[in-house]
C-alpha positions in Angstrom: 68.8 -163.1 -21.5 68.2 -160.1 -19.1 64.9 -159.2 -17.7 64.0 -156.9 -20.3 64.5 -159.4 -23.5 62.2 -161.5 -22.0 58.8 -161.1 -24.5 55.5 -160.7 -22.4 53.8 -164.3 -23.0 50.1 -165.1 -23.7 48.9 -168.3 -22.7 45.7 -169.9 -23.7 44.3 -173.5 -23.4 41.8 -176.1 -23.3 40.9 -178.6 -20.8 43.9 -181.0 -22.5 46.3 -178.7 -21.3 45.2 -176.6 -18.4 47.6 -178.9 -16.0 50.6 -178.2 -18.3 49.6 -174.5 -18.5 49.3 -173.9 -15.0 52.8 -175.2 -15.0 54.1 -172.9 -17.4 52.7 -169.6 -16.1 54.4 -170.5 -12.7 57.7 -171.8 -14.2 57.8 -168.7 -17.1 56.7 -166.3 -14.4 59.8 -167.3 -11.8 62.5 -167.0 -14.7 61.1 -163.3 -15.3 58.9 -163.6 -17.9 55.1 -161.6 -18.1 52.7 -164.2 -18.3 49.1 -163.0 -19.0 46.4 -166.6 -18.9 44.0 -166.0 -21.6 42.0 -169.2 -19.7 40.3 -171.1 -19.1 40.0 -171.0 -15.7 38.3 -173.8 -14.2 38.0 -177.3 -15.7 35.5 -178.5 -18.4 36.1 -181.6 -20.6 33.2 -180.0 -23.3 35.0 -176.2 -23.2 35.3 -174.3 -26.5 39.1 -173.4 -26.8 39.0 -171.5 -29.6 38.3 -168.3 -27.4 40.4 -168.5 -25.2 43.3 -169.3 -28.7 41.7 -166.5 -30.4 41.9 -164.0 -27.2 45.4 -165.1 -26.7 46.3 -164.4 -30.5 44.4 -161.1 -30.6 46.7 -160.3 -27.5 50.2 -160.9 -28.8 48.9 -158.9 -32.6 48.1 -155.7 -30.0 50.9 -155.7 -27.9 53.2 -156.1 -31.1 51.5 -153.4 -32.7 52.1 -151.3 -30.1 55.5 -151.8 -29.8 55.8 -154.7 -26.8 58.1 -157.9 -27.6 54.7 -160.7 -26.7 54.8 -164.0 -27.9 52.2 -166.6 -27.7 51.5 -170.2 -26.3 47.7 -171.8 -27.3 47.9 -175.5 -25.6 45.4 -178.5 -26.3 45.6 -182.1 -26.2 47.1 -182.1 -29.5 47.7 -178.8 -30.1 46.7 -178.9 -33.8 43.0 -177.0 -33.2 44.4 -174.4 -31.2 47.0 -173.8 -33.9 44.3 -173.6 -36.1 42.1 -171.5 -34.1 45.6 -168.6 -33.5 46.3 -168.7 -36.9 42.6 -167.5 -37.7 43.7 -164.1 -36.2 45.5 -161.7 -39.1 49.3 -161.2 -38.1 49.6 -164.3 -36.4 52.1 -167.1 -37.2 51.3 -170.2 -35.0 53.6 -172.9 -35.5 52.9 -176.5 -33.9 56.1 -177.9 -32.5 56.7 -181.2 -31.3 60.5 -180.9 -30.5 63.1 -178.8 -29.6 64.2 -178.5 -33.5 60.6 -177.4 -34.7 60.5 -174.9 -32.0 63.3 -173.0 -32.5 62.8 -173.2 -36.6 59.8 -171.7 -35.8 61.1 -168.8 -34.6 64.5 -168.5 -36.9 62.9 -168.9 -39.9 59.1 -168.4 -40.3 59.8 -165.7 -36.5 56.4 -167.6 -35.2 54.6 -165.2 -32.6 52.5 -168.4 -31.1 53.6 -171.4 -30.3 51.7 -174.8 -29.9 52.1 -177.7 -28.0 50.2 -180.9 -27.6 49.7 -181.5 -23.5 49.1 -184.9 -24.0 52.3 -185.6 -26.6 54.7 -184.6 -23.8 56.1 -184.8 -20.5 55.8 -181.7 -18.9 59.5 -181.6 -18.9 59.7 -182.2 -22.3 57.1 -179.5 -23.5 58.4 -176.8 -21.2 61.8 -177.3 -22.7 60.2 -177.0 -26.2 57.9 -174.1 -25.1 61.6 -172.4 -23.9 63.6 -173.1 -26.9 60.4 -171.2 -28.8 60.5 -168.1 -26.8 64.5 -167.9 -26.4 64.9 -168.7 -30.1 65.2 -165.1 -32.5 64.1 -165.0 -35.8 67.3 -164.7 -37.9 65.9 -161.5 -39.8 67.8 -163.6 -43.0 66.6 -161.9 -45.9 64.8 -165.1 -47.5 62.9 -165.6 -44.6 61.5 -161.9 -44.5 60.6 -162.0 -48.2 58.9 -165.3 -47.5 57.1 -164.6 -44.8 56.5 -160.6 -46.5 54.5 -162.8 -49.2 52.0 -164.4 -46.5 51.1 -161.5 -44.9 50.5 -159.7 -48.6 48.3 -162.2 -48.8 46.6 -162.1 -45.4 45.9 -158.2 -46.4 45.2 -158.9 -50.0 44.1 -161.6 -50.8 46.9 -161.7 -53.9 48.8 -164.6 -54.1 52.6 -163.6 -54.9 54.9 -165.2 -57.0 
């Protein structure tokens, strides 16, 4: 990968993960990558993620839409409620992953933009090597997988469920 095939990255947490994100914007930063931190950023065990998911989300949706290769990280203990709260924003396809396998299927088959990751689930080694097969992985552009992933954004639009 050269410089310029490196997507810009938003990064978002809660208190769960803010150790493991501060990690990541350093590490993803010194290979080359854009790393804008949606937050927080101080510590609080009572925070609210979900802004700082949603903001992150909202993020990578403009910068596709205006042309810019973003993808997006939302971090949490588990990682399943900032999944949640991502995949609330229309055009966002926020995948959990708990290996290397589930991250890079993410991204060849359903072409995820937001990746999360449970802090607490893995060694900081281990989730930076699963947040790096996410963002290195391309969607395969494989014509099933467009016309599947073509019928949940019909019905994020429309409400109509395709057949």
């Amino acid at each position: 990968m050269t410089i310029s095939d490196f997507p810009r990255v938003h990064i978002a947490t809660d208190h769960a993960g803010m150790e493991l994100s501060a990690h990541l914007v350093s590490h993803l930063s010194a290979k080359g990558y854009d790393v804008v931190d949606h937050g927080p950023v101080e510590y609080d065990a009572l925070d609210d993620y979900p802004s700082f998911c949603i903001n992150a989300a909202l993020a990578v949706v403009a910068d596709q839409e205006a042309g810019t290769h973003a993808l997006g990280i939302v971090l949490g203990g588990s990682g399943n409620g900032e999944q949640i709260a991502a995949n609330k924003v229309k055009g966002v396809r926020a995948a959990l992953a708990w290996n290397l396998s589930t991250a890079q299927l993410a991204r060849e088959h359903n072409d995820a933009n937001v990746v999360a990751v449970g802090g607490r689930q893995h060694s900081v080694d281990e989730a930076t090597a699963i947040i790096e097969a996410f963002l290195s992985e391309p969607f395969s552009n494989d014509e099933r997988h467009v016309r599947r992933i073509g019928k949940i954004a019909t019905y994020e639009r429309t409400g109509e469920v395709v057949l």
